Short mmCIF file of C-alpha atoms in Angstrom, two decimals:
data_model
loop_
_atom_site.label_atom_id
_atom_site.label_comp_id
_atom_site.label_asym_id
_atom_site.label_seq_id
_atom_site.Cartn_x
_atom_site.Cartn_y
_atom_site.Cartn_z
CA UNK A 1 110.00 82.28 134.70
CA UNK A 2 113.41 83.13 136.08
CA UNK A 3 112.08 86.92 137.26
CA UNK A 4 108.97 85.23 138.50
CA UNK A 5 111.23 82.76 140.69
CA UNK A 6 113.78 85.92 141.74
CA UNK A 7 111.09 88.41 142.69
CA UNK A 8 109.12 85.61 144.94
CA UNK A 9 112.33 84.85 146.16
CA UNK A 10 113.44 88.63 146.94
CA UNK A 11 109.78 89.28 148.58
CA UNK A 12 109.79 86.28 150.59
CA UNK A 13 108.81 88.13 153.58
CA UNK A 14 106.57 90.46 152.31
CA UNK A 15 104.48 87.47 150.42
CA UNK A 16 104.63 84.91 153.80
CA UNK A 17 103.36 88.59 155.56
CA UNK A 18 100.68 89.06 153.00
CA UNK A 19 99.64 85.01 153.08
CA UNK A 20 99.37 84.78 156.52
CA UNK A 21 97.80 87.96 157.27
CA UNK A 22 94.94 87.82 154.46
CA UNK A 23 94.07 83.86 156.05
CA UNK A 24 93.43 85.66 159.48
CA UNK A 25 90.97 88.32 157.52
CA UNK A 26 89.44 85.06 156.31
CA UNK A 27 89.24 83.97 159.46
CA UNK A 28 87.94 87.27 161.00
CA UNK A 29 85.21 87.45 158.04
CA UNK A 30 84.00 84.00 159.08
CA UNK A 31 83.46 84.75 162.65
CA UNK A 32 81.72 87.61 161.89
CA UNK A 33 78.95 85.59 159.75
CA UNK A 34 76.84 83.44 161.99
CA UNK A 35 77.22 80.11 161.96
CA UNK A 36 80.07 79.95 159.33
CA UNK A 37 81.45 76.52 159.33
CA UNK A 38 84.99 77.67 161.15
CA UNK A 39 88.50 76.03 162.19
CA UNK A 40 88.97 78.31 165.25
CA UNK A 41 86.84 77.40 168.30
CA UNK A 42 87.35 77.03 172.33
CA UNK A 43 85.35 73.84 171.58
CA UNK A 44 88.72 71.53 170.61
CA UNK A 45 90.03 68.99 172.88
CA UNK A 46 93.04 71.41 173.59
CA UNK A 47 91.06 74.99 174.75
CA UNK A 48 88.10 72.89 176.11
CA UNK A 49 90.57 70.68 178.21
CA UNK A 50 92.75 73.67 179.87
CA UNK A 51 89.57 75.85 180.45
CA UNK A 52 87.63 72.62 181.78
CA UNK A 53 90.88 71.85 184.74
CA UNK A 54 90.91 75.53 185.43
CA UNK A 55 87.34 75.49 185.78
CA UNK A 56 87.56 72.96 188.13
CA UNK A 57 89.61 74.59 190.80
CA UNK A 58 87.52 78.06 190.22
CA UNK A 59 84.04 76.88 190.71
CA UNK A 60 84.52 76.11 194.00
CA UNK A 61 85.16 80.29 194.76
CA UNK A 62 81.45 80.82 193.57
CA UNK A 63 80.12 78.18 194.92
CA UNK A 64 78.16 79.96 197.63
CA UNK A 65 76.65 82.49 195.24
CA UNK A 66 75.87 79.43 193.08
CA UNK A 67 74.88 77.25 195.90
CA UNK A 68 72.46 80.82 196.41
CA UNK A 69 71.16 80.61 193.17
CA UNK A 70 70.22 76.82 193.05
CA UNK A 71 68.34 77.20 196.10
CA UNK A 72 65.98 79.85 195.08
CA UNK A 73 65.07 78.14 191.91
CA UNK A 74 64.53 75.05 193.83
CA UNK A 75 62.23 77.28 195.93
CA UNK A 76 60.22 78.71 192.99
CA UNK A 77 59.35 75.52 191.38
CA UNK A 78 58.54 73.47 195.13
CA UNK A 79 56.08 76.77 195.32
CA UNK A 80 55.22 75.85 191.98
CA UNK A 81 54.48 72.07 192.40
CA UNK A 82 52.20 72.66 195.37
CA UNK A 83 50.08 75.25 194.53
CA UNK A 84 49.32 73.80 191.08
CA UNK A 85 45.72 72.84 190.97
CA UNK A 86 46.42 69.86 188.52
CA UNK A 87 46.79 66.71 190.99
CA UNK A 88 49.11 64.26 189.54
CA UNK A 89 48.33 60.50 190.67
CA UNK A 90 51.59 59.00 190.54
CA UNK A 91 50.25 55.15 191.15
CA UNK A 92 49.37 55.52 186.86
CA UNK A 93 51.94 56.52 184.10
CA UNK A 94 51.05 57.35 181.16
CA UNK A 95 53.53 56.41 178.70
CA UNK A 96 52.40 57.65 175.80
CA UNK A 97 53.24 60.97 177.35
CA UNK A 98 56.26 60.39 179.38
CA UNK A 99 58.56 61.76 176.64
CA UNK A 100 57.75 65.26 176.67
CA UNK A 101 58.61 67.43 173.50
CA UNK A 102 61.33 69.26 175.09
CA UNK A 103 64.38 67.37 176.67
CA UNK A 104 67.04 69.29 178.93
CA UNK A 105 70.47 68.68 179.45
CA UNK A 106 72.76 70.12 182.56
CA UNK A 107 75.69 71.79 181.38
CA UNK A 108 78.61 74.09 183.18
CA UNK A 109 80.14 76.98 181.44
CA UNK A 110 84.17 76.49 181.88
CA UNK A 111 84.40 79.98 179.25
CA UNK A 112 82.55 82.66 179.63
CA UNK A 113 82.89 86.25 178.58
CA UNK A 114 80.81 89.55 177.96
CA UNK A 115 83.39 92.05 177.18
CA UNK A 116 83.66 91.90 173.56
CA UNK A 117 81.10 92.65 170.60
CA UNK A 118 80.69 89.37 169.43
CA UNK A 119 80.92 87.22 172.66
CA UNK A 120 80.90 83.18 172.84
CA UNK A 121 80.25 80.96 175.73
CA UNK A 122 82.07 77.08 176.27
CA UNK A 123 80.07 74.58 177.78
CA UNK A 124 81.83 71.13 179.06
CA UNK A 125 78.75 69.32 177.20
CA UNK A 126 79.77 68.20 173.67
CA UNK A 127 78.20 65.40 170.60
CA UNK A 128 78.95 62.48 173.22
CA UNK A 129 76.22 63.83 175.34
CA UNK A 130 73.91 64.28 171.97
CA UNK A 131 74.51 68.15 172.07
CA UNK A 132 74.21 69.30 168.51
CA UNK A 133 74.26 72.96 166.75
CA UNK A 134 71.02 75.12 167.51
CA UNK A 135 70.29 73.95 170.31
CA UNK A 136 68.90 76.36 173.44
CA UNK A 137 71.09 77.32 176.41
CA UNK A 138 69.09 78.78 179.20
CA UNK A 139 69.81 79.78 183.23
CA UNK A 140 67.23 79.32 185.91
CA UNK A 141 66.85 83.07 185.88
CA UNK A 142 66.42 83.01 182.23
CA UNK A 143 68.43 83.20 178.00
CA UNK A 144 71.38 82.50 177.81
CA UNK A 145 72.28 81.62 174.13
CA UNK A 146 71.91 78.98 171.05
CA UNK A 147 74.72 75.98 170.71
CA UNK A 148 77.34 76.94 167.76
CA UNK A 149 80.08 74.61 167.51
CA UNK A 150 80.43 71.13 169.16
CA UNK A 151 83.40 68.49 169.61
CA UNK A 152 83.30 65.26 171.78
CA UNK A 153 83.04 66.71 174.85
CA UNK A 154 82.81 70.70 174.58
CA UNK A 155 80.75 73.05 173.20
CA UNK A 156 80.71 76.96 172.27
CA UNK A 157 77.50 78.80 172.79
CA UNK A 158 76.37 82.26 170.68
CA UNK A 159 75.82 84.14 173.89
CA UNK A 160 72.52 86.66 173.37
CA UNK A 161 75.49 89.67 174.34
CA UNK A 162 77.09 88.67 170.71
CA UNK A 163 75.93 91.36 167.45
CA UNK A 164 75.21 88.88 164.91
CA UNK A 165 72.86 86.94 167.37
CA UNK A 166 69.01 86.94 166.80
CA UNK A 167 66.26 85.05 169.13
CA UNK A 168 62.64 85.74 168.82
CA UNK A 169 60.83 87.26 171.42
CA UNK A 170 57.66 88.92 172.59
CA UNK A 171 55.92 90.78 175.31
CA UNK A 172 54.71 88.60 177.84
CA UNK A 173 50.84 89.70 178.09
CA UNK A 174 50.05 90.23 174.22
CA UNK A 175 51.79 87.77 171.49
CA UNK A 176 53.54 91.13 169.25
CA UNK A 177 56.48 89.61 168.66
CA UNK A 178 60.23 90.93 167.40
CA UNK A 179 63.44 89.83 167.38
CA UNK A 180 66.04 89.98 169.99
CA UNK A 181 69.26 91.68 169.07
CA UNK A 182 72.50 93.30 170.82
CA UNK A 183 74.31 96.48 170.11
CA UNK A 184 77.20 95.67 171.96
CA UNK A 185 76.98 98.77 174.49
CA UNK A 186 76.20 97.12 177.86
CA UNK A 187 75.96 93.35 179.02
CA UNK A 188 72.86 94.28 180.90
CA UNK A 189 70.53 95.45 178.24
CA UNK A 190 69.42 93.69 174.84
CA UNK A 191 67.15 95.54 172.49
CA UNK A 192 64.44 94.14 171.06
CA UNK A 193 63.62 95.60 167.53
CA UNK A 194 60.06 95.22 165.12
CA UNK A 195 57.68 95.65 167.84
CA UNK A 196 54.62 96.58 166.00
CA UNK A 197 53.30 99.78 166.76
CA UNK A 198 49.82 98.78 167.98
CA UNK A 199 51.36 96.80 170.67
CA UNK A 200 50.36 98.45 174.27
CA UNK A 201 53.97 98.63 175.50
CA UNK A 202 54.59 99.71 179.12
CA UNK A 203 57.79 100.20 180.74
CA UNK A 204 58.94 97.20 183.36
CA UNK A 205 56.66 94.47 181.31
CA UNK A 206 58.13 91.42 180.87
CA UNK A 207 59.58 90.20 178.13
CA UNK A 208 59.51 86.30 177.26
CA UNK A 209 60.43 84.09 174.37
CA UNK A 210 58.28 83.52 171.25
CA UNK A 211 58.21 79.52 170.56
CA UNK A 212 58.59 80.92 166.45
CA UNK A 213 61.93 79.70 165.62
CA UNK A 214 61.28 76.07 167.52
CA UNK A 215 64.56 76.38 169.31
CA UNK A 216 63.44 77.60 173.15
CA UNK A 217 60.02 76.99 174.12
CA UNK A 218 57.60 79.65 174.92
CA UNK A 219 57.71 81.72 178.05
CA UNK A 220 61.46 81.43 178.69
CA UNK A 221 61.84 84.65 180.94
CA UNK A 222 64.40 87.28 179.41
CA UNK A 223 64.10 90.13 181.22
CA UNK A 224 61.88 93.76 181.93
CA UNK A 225 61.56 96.97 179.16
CA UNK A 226 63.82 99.33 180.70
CA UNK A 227 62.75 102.11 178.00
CA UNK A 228 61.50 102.13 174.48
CA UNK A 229 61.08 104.60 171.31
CA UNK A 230 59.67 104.50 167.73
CA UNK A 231 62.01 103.69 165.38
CA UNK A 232 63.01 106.43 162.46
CA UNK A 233 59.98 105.25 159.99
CA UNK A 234 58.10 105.43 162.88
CA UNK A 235 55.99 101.97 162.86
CA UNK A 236 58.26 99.64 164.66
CA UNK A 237 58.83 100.24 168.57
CA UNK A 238 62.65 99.23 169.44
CA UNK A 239 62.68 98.16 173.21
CA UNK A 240 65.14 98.12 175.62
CA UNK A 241 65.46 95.08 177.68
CA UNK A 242 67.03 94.65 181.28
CA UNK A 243 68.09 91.01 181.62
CA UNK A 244 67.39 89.11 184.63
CA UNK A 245 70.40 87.23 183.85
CA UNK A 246 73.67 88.53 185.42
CA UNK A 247 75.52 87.59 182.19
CA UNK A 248 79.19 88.43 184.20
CA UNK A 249 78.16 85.38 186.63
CA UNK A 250 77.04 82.43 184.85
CA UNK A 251 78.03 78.31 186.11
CA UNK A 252 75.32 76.43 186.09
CA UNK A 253 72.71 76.07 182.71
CA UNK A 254 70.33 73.83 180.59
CA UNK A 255 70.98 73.42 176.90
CA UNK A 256 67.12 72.73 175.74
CA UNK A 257 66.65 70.39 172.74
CA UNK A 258 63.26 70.48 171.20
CA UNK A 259 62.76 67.12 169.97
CA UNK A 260 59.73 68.20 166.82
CA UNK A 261 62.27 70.75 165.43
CA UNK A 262 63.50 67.89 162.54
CA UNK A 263 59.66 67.62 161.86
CA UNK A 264 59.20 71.27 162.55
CA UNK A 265 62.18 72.50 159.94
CA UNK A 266 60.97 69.73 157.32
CA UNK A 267 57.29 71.52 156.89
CA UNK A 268 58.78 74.50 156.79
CA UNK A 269 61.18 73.45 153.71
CA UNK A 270 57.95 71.72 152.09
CA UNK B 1 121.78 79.25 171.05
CA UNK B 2 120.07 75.87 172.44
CA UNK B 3 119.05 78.08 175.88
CA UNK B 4 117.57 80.75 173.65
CA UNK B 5 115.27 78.79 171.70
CA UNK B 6 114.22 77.03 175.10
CA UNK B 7 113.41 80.21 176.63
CA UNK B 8 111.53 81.58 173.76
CA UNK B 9 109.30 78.24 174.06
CA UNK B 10 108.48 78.76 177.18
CA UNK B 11 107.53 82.18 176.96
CA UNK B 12 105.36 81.83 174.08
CA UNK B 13 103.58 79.44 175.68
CA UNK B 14 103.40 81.31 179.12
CA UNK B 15 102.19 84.19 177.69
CA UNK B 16 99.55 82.23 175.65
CA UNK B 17 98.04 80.49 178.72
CA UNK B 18 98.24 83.58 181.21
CA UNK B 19 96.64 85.85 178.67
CA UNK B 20 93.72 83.13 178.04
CA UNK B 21 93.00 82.54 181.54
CA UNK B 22 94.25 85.65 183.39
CA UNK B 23 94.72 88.54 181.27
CA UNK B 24 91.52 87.72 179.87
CA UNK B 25 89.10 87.87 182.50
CA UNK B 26 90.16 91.26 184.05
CA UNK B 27 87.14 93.07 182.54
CA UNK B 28 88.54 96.53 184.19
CA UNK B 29 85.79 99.14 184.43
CA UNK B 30 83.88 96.30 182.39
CA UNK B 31 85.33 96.11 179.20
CA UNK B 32 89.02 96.78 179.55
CA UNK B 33 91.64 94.07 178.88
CA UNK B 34 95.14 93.99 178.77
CA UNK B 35 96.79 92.18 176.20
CA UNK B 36 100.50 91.66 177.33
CA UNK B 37 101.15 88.32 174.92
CA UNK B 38 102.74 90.96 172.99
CA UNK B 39 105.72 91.23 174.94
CA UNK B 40 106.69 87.37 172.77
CA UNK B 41 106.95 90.34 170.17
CA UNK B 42 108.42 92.92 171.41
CA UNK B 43 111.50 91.26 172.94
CA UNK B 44 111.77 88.42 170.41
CA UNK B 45 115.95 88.83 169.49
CA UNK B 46 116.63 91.20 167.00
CA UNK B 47 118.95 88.99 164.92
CA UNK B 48 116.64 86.36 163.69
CA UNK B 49 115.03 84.56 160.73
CA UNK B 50 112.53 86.95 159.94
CA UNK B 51 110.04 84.57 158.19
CA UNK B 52 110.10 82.10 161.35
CA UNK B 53 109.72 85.24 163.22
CA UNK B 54 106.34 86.04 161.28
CA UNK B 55 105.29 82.58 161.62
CA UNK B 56 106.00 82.37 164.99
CA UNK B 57 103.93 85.49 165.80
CA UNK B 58 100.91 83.69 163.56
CA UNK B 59 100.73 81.23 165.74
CA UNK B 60 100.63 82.83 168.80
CA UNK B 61 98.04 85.04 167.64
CA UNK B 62 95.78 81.97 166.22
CA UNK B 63 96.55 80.43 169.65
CA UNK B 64 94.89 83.28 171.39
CA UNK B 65 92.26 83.45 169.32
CA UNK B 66 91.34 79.74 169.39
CA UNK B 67 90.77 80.24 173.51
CA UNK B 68 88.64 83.46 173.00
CA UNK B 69 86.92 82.32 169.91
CA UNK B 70 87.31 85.82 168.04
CA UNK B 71 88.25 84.36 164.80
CA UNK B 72 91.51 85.64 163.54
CA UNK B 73 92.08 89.14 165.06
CA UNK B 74 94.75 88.62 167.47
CA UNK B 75 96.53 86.39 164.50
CA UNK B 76 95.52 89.86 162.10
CA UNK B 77 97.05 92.37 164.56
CA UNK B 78 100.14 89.97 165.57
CA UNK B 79 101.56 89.72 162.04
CA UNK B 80 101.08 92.82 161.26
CA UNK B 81 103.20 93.96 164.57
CA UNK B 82 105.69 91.37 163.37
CA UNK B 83 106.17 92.98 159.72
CA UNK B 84 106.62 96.07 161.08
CA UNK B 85 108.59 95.49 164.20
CA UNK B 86 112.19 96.77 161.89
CA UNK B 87 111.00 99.88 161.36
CA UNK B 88 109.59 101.11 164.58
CA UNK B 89 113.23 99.19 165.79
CA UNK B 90 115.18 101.69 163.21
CA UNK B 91 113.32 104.39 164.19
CA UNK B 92 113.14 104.46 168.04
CA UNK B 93 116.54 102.65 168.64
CA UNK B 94 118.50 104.29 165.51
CA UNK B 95 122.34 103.31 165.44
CA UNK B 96 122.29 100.62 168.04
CA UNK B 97 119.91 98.82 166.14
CA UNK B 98 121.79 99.03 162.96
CA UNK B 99 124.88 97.64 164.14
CA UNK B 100 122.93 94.68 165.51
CA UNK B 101 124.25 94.89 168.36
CA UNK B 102 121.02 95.35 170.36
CA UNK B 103 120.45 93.90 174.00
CA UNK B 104 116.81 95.49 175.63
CA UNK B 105 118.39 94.84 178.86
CA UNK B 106 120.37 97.62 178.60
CA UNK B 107 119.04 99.95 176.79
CA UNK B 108 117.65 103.40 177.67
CA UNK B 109 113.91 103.23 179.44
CA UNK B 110 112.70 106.31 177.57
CA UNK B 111 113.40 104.73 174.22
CA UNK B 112 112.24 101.18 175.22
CA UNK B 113 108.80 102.80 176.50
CA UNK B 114 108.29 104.79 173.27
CA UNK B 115 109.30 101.55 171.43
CA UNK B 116 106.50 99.51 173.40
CA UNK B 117 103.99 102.42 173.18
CA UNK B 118 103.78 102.81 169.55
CA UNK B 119 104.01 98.98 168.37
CA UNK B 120 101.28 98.12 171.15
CA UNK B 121 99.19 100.95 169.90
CA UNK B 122 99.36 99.91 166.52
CA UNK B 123 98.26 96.49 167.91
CA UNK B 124 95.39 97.54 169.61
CA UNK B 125 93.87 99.44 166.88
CA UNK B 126 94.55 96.96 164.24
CA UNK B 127 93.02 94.46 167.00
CA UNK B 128 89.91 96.62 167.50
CA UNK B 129 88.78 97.79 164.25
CA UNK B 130 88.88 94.10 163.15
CA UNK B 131 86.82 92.83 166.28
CA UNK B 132 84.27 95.67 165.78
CA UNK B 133 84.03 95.29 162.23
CA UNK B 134 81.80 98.46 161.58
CA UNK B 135 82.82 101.99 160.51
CA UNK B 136 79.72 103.20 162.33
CA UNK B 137 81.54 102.14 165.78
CA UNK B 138 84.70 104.12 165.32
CA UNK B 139 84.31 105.84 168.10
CA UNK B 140 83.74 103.42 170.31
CA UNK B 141 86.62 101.28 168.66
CA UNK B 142 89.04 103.60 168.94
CA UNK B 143 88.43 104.39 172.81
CA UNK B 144 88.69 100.89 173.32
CA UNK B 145 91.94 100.37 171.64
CA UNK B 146 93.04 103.73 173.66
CA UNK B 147 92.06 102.91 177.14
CA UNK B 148 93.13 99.03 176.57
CA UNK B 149 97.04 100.26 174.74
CA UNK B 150 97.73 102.18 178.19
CA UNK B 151 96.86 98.92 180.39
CA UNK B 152 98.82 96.91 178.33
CA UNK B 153 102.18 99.58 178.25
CA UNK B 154 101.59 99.78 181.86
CA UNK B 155 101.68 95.85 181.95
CA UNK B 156 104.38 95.23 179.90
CA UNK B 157 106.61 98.00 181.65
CA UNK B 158 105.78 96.43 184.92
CA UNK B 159 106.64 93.07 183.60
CA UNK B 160 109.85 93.60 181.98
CA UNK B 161 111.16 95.38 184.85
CA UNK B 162 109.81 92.68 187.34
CA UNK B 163 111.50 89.42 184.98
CA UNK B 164 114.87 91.89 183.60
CA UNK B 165 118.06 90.09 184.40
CA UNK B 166 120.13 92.65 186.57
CA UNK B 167 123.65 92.35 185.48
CA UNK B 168 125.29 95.05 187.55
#
């Protein structure tokens, strides 16, 4: 017991070294498995309060780009609502239907970041605004990400540019359908792998999202095939897709909350 | 002793906040990043408690990580600089260092540069290999960690020489 006490006592260093070290590991390994429950996240009150005043002043530099960006989407769904041929008579409401089945929350990104392999997004949205984990985050121009971690008032986002991410997606004019990963080369592209062979791919078709996994609707745009190849067994096409989202110049988003998925994930565990 | 410890606060904290919100969203030629918290490190004093020293170097490494949600890889890298730190000292410095009687105001800049280069290049990889997490990357990993060690040397050169105390 002595020689136990007077060789912890001698490699004091060494053990506080090899203790504090092998809890970081821990940590790494964690953030490296998705949606690990995990102790270190931008979404505290501490990270998500500094990035939220700095965010403050530094919105207002983009503001015309943003200001930009608001307006054309405002512009695409005016063109929208008056060319539709279904006439809405507003003097009845039908109430039955009033709730629809998705329900969409603005949100601001005060963190974001595309430089790394496993990038992750913080949105000044948190649980007091009834933002919970895997829920959508989408652009006007298109995917951003699924909800990860929430506190009070903040929350981090999987961004689609993050390796251990994985939406399901398909081409926009059949219904193949694969899943949507990235290799962590460039923030423009995402790949989208298990394309079955049969499907008529083209280059510069669009790509959309599936509806499968009941967290983003279907038809959520995500961007064009830039080029594609067979995989090595040769019966799955892997695709490479241009975003329409400029991922380095995000502000303003929608976190998407599909209000069936309790009943949806329930069937499912039947 | 009392100004010391005050000085040290504020620098760890400094660094933590700059490198969050400044250092952070460089993004040179896309994907470059200096990391230049380091410097806490590098020019913590030589005489010291070692084990507070360790800690101390924890923390500022989980701090980082907790604003760029990366898990524990700065915390990984900074410990790990920490432990070492006496050898690289010992080895670059030689009998300076062991009489203790080491001020990196005034020492030579060829030894302080070589001194910075190899403890933030030892950083960096540590740093990268854990963020990429893949041997199939290494590559990849390892050009990161190279082009990213010679922003952050040029960084931290820059910086000591802008905030050194000229005593002449």
């Amino acid at each position: 017991m002595q020689q136990i006490i007077n060789f912890i006592i001698r490699n004091k260093t060494f053990l506080l070294f090899l203790l504090l070290f092998s809890i970081s590991i821990f940590f790494t390994i964690q953030s490296h498995s998705y949606h690990k429950s995990k102790f270190i996240n931008s979404a505290n009150f501490l990270t998500g309060g500094v990035y939220n005043s700095v965010n403050n002043i530094s919105e207002y530099f983009s503001l015309k780009s943003q200001n930009q960006i608001l307006a054309e989407e405002n512009n695409r769904l005016k063109s929208l609502l008056y060319n539709s041929s279904i006439k809405t008579d507003t003097s009845f409401v039908d109430s039955t239907k009033f709730n629809g089945l998705y329900r969409f929350t603005p949100a601001n990104i005060i963190k974001n970041s595309y430089s790394l392999n496993n990038n992750i997004l913080t949105l000044n949205k948190g649980k007091n605004d009834s933002i919970k984990e895997d829920f959508g985050v989408i652009s006007s121009k298109g995917i951003i990400g699924i909800i990860d971690k929430t506190s009070a008032n903040y929350a981090t986002v999987i961004s689609i540019l993050n390796t251990t991410s994985q939406i399901s997606a398909q081409l926009k004019n059949t219904n193949h359908y694969g899943s949507l990963k990235w290799n962590g080369n460039s923030p423009e592209f995402v790949q989208l792998v298990d394309i079955q062979k049969v499907a008529p791919v083209k280059v510069g078709d669009t790509i959309i999202t599936s509806g499968i996994s009941s967290i983003f609707p279907k038809g959520i745009l995500v961007g064009t095939i830039q080029d594609f190849k067979l995989d090595d067994a040769e019966n799955y096409y892997t695709l490479n897709v241009e975003l329409f989202n400029d991922m380095t110049n995000l502000e303003h988003v929608h976190i998407i909350e599909n209000v069936d998925k309790p009943e949806i994930t329930n069937l499912l565990n039947e | 002793m009392n100004s010391v410890i005050s000085i040290h606060t504020i620098r760890f904290i400094l660094l933590a906040i700059t490198q969050a919100l400044i250092f952070n969203h460089i993004n040179f030629l896309g994907y470059i990043n200096p990391y230049p918290y380091l410097l806490f490190i590098l020019f913590y004093p030589v005489k010291n408690n070692r084990m507070l020293f360790i800690f101390l170097s924890f923390l500022l490494g989980l701090t980082v990580d907790m604003f760029l949600d990366s898990g524990g890889i700065h915390a990984a890298a900074s410990v790990l600089v920490a432990y070492a730190r006496p050898i690289f000292l010992k080895s670059t410095f030689g009998t300076i260092y062991e009489y203790q009687t080491i001020k990196f105001n005034n020492v030579e800049f060829g030894s302080k540069l070589t001194y910075i280069a190899f403890l933030t290049t030892i950083h960096h990889i540590v740093l990268f290999t854990l963020e990429t997490f893949s041997t199939s990357k290494i590559i990849l990993t390892l050009q990161k960690a190279l082009f990213s060690s010679i922003f952050t040397i040029l960084l931290c050169i820059l910086l000591t020489i802008i905030f050194s105390r000229n005593k002449t």
